[in-house]
Short mmCIF file of C-alpha atoms and ligand atoms in Angstrom, two decimals:
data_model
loop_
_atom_site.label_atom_id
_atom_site.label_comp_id
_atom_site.label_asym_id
_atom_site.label_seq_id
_atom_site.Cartn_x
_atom_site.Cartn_y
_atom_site.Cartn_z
CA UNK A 13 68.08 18.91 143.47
CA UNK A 14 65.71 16.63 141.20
CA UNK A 15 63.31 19.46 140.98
CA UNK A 16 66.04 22.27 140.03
CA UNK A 17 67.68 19.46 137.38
CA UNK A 18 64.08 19.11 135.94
CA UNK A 19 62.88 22.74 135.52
CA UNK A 20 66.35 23.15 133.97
CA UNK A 21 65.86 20.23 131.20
CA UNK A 22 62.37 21.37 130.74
CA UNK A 23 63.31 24.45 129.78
CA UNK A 24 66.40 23.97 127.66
CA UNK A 25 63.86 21.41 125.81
CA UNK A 26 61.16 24.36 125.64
CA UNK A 27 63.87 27.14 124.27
CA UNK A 28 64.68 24.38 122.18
CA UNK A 29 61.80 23.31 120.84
CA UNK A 30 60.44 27.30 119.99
CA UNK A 31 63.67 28.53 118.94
CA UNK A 32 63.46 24.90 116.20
CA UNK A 33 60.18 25.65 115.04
CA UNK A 34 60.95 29.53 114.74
CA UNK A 35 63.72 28.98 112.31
CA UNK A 36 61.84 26.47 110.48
CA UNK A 37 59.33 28.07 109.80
CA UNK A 38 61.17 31.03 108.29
CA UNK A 39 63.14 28.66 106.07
CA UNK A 40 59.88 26.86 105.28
CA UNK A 41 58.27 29.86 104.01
CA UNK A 42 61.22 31.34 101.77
CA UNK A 43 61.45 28.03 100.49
CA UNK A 44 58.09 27.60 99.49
CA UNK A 45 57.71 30.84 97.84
CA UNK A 46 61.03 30.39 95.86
CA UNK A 47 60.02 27.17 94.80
CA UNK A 48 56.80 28.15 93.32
CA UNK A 49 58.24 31.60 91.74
CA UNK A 50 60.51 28.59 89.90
CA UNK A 51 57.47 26.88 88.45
CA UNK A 52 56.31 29.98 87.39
CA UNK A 53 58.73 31.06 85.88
CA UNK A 54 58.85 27.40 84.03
CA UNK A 55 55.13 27.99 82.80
CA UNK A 56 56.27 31.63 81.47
CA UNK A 57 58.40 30.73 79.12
CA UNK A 58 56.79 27.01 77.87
CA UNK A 59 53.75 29.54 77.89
CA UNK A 60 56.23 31.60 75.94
CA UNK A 61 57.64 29.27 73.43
CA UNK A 62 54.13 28.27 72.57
CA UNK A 63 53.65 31.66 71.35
CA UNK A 64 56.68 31.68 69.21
CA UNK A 65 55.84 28.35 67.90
CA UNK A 66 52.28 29.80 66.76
CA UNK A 67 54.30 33.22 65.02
CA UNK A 68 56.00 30.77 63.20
CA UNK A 69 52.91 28.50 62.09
CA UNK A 70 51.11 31.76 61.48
CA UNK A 71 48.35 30.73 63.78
CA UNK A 72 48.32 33.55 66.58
CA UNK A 73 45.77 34.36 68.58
CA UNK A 74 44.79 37.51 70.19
CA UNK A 75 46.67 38.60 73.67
CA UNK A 76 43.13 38.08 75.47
CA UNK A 77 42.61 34.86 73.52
CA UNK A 78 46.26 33.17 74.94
CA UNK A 79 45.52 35.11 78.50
CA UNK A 80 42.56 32.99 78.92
CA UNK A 81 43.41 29.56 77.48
CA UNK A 82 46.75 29.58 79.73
CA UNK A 83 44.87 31.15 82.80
CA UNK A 84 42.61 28.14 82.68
CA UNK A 85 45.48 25.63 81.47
CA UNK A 86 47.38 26.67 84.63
CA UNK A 87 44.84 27.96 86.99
CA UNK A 88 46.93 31.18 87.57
CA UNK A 89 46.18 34.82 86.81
CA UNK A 90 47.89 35.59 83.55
CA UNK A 91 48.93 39.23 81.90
CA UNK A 92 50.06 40.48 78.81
CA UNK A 93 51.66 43.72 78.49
CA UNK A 94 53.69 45.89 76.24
CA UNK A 95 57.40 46.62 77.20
CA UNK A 96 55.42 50.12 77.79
CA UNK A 97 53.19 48.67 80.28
CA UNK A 98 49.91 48.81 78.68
CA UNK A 99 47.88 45.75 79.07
CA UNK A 100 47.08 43.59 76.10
CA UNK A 101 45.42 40.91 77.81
CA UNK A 102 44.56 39.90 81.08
CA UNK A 103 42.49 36.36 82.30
CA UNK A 104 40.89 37.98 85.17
CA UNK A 105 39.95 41.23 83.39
CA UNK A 106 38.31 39.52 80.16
CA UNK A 107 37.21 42.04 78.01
CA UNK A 108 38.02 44.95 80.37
CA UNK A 109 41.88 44.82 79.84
CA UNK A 110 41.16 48.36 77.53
CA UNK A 111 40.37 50.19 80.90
CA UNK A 112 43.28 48.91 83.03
CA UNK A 113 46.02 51.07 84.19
CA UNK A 114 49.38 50.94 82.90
CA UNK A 115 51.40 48.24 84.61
CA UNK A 116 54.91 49.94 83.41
CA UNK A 117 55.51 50.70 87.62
CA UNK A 118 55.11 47.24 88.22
CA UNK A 119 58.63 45.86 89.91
CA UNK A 120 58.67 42.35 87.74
CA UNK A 121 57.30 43.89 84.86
CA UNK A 122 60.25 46.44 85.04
CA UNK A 123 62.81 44.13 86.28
CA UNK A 124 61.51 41.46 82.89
CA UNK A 125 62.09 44.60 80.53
CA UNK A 126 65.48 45.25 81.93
CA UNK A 127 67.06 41.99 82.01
CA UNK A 128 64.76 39.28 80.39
CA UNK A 129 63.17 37.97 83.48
CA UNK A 130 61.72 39.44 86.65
CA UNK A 131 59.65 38.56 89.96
CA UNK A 132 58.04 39.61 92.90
CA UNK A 133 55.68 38.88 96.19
CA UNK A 134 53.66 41.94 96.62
CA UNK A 135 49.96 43.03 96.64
CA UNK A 136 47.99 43.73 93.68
CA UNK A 137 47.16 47.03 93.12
CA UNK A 138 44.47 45.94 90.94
CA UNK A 139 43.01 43.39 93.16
CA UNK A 140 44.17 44.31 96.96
CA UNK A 141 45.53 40.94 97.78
CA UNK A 142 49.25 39.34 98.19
CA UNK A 143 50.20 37.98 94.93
CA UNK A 144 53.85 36.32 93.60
CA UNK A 145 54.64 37.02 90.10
CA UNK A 146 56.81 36.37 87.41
CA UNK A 147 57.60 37.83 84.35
CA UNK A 148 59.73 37.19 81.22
CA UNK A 149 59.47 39.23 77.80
CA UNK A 150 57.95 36.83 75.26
CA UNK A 151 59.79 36.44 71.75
CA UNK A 152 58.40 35.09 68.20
CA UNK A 153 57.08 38.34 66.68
CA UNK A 154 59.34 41.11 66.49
CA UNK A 155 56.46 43.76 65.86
CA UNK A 156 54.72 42.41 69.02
CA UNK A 157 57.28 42.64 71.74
CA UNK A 158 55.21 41.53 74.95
CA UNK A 159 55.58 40.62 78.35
CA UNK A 160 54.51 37.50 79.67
CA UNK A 161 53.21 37.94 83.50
CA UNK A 162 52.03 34.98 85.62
CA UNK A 163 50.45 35.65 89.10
CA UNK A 164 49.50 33.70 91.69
CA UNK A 165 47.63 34.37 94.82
CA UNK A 166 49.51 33.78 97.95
CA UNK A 167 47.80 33.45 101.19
CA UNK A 168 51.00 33.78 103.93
CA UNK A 169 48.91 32.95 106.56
CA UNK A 170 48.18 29.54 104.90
CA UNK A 171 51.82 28.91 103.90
CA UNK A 172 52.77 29.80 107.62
CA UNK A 173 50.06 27.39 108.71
CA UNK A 174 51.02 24.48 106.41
CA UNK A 175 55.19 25.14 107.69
CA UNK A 176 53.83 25.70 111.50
CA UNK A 177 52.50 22.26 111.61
CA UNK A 178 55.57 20.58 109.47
CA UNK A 179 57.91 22.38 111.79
CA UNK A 180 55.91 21.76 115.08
CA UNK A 181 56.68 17.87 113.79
CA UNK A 182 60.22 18.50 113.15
CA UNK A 183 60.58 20.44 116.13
CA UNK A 184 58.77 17.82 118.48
CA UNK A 185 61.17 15.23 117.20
CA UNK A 186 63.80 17.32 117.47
CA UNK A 187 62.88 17.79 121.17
CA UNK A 188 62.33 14.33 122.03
CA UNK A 189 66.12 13.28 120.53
CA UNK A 190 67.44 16.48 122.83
CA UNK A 191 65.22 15.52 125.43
CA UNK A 192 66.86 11.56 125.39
CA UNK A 193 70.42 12.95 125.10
CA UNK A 194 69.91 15.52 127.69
CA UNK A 195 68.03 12.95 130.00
CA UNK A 196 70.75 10.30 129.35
CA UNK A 197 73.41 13.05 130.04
CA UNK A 198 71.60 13.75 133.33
CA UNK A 199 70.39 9.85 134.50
CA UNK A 200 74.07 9.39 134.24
CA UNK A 201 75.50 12.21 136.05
CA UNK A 202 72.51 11.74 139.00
CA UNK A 203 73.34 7.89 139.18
CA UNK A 204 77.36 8.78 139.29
CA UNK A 205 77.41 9.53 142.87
CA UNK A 206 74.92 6.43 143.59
CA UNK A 207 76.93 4.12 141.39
CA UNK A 208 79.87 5.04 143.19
CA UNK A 209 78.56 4.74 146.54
CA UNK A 210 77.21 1.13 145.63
CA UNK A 211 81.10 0.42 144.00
CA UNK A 212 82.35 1.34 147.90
CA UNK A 213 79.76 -0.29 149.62
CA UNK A 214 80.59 -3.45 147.65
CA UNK A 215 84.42 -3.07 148.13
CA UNK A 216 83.75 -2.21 151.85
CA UNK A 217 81.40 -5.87 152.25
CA UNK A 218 84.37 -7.53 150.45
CA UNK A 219 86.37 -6.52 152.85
CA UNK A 220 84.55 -6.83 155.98
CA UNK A 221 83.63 -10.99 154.42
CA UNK A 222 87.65 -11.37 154.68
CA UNK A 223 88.14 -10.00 157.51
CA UNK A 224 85.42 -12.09 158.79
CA UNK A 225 86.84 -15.32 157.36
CA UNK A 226 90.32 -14.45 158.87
CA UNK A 227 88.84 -13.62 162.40
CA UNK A 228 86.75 -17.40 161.93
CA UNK A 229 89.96 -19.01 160.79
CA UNK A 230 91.93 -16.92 163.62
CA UNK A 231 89.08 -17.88 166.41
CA UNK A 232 89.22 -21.74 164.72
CA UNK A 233 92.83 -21.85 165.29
CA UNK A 234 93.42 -20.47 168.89
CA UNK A 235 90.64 -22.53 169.64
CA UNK A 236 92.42 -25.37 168.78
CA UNK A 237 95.54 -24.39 169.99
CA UNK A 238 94.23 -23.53 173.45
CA UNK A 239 92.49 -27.04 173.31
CA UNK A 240 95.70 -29.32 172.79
CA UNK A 241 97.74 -28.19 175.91
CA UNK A 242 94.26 -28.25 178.07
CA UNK A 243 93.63 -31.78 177.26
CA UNK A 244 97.26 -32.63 177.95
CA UNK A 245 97.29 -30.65 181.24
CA UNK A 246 93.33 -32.23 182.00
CA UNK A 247 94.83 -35.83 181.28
CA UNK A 248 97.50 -35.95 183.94
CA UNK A 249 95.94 -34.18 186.38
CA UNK A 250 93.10 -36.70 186.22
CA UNK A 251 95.85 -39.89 186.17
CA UNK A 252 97.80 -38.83 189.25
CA UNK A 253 94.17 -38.07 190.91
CA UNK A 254 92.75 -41.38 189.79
CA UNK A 255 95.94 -43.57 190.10
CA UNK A 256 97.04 -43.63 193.36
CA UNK A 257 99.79 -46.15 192.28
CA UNK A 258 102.05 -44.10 190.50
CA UNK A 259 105.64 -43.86 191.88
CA UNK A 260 106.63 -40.69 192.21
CA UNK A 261 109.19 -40.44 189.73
CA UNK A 262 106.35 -40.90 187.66
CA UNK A 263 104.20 -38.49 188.99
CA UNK A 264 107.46 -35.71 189.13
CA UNK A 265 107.48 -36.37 184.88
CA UNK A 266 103.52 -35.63 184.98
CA UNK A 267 103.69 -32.82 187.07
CA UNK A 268 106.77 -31.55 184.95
CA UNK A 269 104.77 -31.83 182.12
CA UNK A 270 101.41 -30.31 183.06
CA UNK A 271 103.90 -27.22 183.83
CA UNK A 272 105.26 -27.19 180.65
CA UNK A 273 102.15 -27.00 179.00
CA UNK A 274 100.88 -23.97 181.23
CA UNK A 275 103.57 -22.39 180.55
CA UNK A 276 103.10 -23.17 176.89
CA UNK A 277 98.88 -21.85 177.68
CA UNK A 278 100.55 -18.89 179.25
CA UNK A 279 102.62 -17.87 176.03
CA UNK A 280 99.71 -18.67 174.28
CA UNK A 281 97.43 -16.28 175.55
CA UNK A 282 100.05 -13.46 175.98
CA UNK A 283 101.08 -13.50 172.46
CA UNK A 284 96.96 -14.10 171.51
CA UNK A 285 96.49 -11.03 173.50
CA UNK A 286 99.39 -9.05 172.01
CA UNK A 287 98.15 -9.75 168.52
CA UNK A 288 94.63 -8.59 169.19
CA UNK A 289 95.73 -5.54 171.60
CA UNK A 290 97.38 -4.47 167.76
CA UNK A 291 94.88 -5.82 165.74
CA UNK A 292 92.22 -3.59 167.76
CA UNK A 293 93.52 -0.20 166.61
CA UNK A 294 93.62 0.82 170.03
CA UNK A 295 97.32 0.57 170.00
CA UNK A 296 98.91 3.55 168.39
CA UNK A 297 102.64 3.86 168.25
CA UNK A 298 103.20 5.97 171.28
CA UNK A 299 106.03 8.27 170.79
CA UNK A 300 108.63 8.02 172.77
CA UNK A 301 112.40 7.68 172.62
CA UNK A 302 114.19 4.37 172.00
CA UNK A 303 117.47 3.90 172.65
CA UNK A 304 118.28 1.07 169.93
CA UNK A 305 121.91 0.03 171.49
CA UNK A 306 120.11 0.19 174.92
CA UNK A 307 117.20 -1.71 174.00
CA UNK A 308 118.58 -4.42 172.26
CA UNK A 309 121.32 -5.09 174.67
CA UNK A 310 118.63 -5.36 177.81
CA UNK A 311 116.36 -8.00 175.46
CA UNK A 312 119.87 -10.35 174.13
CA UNK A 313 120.74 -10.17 178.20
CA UNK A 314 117.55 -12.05 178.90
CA UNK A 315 118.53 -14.62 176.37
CA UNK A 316 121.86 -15.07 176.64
CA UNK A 317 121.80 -17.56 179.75
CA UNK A 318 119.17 -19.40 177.60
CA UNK A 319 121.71 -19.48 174.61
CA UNK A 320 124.64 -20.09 176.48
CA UNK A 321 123.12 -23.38 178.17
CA UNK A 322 122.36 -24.20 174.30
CA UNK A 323 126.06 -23.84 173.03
CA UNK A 324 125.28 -20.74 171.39
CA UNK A 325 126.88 -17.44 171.13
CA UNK A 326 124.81 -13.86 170.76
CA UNK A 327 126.99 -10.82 169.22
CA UNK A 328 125.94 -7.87 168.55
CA UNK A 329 127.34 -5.17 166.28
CA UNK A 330 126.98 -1.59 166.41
CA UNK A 331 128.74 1.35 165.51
CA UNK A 332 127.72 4.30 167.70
CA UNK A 333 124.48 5.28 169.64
CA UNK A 334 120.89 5.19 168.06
CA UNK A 335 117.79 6.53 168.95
CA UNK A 336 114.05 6.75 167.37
CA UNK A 337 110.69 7.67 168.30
CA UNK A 338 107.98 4.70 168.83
CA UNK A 339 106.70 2.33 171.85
CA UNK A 340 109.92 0.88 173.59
CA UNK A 341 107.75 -2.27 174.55
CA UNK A 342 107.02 -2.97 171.36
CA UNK A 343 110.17 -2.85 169.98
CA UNK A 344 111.97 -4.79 172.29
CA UNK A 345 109.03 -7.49 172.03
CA UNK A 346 109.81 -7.32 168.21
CA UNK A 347 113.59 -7.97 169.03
CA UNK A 348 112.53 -10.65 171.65
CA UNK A 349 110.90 -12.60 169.11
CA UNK A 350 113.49 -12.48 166.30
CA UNK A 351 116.47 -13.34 169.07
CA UNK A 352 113.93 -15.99 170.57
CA UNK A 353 113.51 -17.54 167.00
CA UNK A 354 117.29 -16.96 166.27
CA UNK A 355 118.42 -19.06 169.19
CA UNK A 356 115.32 -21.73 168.91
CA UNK A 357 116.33 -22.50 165.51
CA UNK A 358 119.90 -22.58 165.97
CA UNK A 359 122.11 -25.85 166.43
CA UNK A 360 125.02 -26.09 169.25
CA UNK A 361 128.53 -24.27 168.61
CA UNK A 362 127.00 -21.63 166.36
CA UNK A 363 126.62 -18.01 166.75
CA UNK A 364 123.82 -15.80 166.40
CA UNK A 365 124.81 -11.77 165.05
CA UNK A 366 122.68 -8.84 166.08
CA UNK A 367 123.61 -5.59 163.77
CA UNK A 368 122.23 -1.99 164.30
CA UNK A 369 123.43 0.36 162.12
CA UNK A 370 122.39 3.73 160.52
CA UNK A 371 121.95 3.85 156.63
CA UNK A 372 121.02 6.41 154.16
CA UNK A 373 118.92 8.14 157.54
CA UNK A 374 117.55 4.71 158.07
CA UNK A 375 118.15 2.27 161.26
CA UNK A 376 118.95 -1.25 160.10
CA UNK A 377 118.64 -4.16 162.06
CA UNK A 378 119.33 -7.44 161.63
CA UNK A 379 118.94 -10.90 163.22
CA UNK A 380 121.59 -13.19 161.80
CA UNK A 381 121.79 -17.17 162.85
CA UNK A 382 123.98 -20.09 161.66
CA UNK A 383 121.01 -22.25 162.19
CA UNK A 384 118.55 -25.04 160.75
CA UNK A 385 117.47 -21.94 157.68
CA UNK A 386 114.25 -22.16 156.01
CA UNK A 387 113.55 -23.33 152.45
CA UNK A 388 112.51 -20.82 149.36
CA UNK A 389 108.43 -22.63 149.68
CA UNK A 390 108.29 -21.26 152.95
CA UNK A 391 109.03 -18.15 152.79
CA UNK A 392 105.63 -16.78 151.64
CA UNK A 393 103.47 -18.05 154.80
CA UNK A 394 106.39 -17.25 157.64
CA UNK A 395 104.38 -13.93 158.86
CA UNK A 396 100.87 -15.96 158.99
CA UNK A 397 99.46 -16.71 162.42
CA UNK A 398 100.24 -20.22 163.63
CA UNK A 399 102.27 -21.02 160.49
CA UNK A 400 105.62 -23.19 161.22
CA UNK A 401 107.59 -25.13 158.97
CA UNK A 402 108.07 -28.01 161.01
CA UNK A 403 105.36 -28.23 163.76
CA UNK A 404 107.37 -30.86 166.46
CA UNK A 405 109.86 -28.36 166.47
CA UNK A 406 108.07 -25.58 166.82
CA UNK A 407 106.84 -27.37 169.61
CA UNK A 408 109.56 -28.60 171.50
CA UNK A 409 111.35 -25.53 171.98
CA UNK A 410 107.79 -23.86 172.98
CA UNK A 411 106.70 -22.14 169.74
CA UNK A 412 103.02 -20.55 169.89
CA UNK A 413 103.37 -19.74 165.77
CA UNK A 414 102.84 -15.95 166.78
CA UNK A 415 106.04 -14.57 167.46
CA UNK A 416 106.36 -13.60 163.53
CA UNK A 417 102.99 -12.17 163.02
CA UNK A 418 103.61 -10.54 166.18
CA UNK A 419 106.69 -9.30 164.63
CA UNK A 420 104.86 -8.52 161.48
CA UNK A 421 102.19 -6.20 163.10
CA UNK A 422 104.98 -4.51 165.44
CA UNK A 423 106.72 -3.04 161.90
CA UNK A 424 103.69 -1.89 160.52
CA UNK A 425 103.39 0.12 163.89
CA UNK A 426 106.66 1.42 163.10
CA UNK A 427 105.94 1.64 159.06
CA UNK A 428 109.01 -0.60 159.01
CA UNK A 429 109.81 -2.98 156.19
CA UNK A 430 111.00 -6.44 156.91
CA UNK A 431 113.38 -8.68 154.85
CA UNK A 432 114.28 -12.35 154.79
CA UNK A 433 117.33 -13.92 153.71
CA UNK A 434 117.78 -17.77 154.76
CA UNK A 435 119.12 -20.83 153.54
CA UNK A 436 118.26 -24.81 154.88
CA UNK A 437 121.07 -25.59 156.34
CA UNK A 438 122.89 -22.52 156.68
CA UNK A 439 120.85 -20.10 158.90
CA UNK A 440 118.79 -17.08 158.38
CA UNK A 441 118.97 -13.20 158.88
CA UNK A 442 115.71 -11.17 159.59
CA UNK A 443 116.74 -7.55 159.14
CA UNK A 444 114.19 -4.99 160.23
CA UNK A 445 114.20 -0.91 158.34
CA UNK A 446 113.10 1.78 160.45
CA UNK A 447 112.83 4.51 158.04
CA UNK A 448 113.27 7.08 160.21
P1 LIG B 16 107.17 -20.26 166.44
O1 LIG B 16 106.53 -19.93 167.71
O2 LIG B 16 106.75 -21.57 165.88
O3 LIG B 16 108.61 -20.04 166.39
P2 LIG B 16 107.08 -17.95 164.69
O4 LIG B 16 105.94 -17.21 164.17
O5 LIG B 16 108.04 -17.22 165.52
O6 LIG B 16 106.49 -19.22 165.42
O7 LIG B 16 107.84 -18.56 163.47
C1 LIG B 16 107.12 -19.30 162.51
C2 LIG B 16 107.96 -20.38 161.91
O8 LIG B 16 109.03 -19.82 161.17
C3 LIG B 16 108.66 -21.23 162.91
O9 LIG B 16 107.84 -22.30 163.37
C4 LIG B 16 109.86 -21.75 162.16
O10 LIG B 16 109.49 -22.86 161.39
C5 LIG B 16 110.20 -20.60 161.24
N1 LIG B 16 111.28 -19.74 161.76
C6 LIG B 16 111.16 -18.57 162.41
N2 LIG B 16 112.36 -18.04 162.70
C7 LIG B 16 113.27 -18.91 162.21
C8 LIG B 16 114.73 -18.96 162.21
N3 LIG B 16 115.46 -18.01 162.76
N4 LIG B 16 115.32 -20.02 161.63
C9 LIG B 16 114.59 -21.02 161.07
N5 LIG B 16 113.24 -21.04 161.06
C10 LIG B 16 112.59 -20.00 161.61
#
């Protein structure tokens, strides 16, 4: 992948790079030779003008004279001819203009008699080699109408030379600036899948250090809860062992209590064991079918001699039969621990509501009480492990803290939504949406 991503930059740089110094070399060379043809033409006519200005001072020299002063002023070739195309002077030919051919065929010369001005990059007939020219027709005397023709020797391979090194620097920068951006492009789009794989990897540890730190806190606080009704239990076990004194009225108000607080060790390590059996994964919401009316009515049957010795009344509403897929266990464990709650928290004479109904394809149900309620700071933390409001309580009517994270987990099983209405005082209602 590197290797391909390499060869492939390479050569874009390469085409690059040749296809740069190609061009500018072209439009090195045309420029060159059109700048110069532009001087020459400048010396032309100041050579020109100078003529003029002797006509009019009456101090002219002969064609051959002016064709060798200006040759050496200039350090071009210089020619004089008639708008015929005889020569009338020439720098290179000294003396020996008399014997040189008629220049009339010669493309600036021609173009220069035509229009004024002419030019051209072409060989000399005369002297074999590659020459630029330019011509204009000189003006002063009107009885010696002339051409003025300025040549100078052009060696392409030179001028190709001089551009081919200019544009091998041009193009080499020009490569280097394409190579960066294309590198950059590249660096980034290599690095994109790395980058993101670091941005998971970091989310992923995030995640994994908070589920760590809940796991500590969870481990801390079993730990502790565990500890509390083992030291109780481990205390009067060892005082009716030790004390043989004890009357056994005593000892029956021990004994009741060490079986209180197995029972409470009991609860705790079901409802530990429920959580985690979730908490694993391994659970999966089995499908199955639950019959809501049927379910419910089996779990408020267990509780109702438990309510009933507390004053307390259990209803429940509902208008016809109701049925869903999911683990039947776990729902009525989820309904156990909202009645449970309902009746724990409830004062004598009141009345606690169950309600299953069907809404908008959805199966509503709700736990309503008349009891102690819950204030609005509460609220937040009631679905935390071991969270109460008021831990005596809690305790005394044998609270682990569990049953509403238990509840909690259970309707994420189902992909159920729980809501909270309560008020101190007045009583709460946990309502439960199945949305199927
Ligand atoms: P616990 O075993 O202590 O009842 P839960 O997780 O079931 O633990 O409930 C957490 C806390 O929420 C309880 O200690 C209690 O303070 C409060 N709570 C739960 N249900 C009710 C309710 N129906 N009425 C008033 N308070 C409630």
């Amino acid at each position: 992948m590197r290797k391909r991503v390499l060869v492939y930059s390479v050569s874009i740089i390469l085409v690059g790079v040749f296809v740069t110094a190609i061009v500018s070399v072209c439009v090195g060379v045309s420029a060159y030779l059109n700048e110069k043809e532009q001087s020459l033409h400048l010396y032309v006519r100041l050579i020109n003008q100078s003529i003029a200005k002797d006509f009019v001072d009456g101090t002219q020299l002969s064609m051959t004279e002016y064709a060798d002063i200006f040759s050496r002023e200039s350090g071009y070739r210089i020619t004089f001819v008639d708008p015929s195309g005889t020569v009338l002077g020439d720098s290179k030919a000294g003396t020996g203009y008399v014997d040189m051919e008629n220049h009339g065929d010669r493309e600036e010369i021609i173009e220069a008699v035509q229009t004024g001005a002419g030019g051209s990059d072409r060989e000399s007939k005369t002297f074999g080699r590659e020459y630029l020219y330019a011509a204009e027709i000189g003006d002063g005397d009107p009885d010696r109408v002339f051409v003025t023709r300025i040549a100078m020797e052009v060696n392409k391979a030179d001028i190709i030379m001089d551009q081919a090194i200019k544009s091998a620097l041009l193009s080499s920068l020009i490569g280097i600036v394409f190579a960066a951006i294309l590198a950059l492009f590249y660096s980034k789009r290599l690095t994109r899948p790395v980058r993101e794989m670091e941005r998971r990897l970091t989310r992923t540890m995030d995640e994994n250090r908070k589920a760590e730190n809940i796991r500590r806190e969870f481990v801390a606080n079993v730990t502790h809860e565990l500890k509390t009704p083992l030291t109780s239990i481990a205390g009067f076990v060892e005082t009716i062992r030790d004390d043989k004194s004890i009357d056994e009225k005593t000892r029956d108000r021990f004994l009741d209590i060490i079986s209180i607080e197995s029972a409470r060790l009991g609860r705790l390590i079901d409802d530990i064991l429920i959580i985690s059996d979730i908490e694993s994964g391994r659970e999966t919401n089995t499908e199955g079918d639950i019959d809501v009316v049927e379910a419910i009515s089996e779990v408020a049957e267990v509780f109702a001699p438990l309510a009933k010795e507390a004053g307390i009344g259990i209803l429940f509403d509902y208008s016809y039969e109701m049925h869903m897929g999911g683990n039947a266990d776990r729902f009525k464990q989820m309904m156990a621990n909202l009645i449970e709650n309902a009746v724990k928290y409830s004062n004598a004479d009141s009345e606690i509501r169950i309600t299953a109904a069907k809404e908008s394809g959805r199966i509503r149900i709700s736990v309503k009480d008349e009891g102690i309620g819950i204030s609005e700071e509460h609220m937040g933390r009631l679905f935390e492990r071991f969270f109460r409001v008021d831990k005596s309580r809690s305790k005394a009517v044998g609270g682990t803290g569990l049953g509403l994270a238990i509840v909690k987990h259970i309707a994420a099983l189902f992909d159920a939504e729980i809501e909270v209405k309560s008020k101190p005082g007045e009583g709460s209602e946990f309502t439960v949406v199945f949305k199927a």
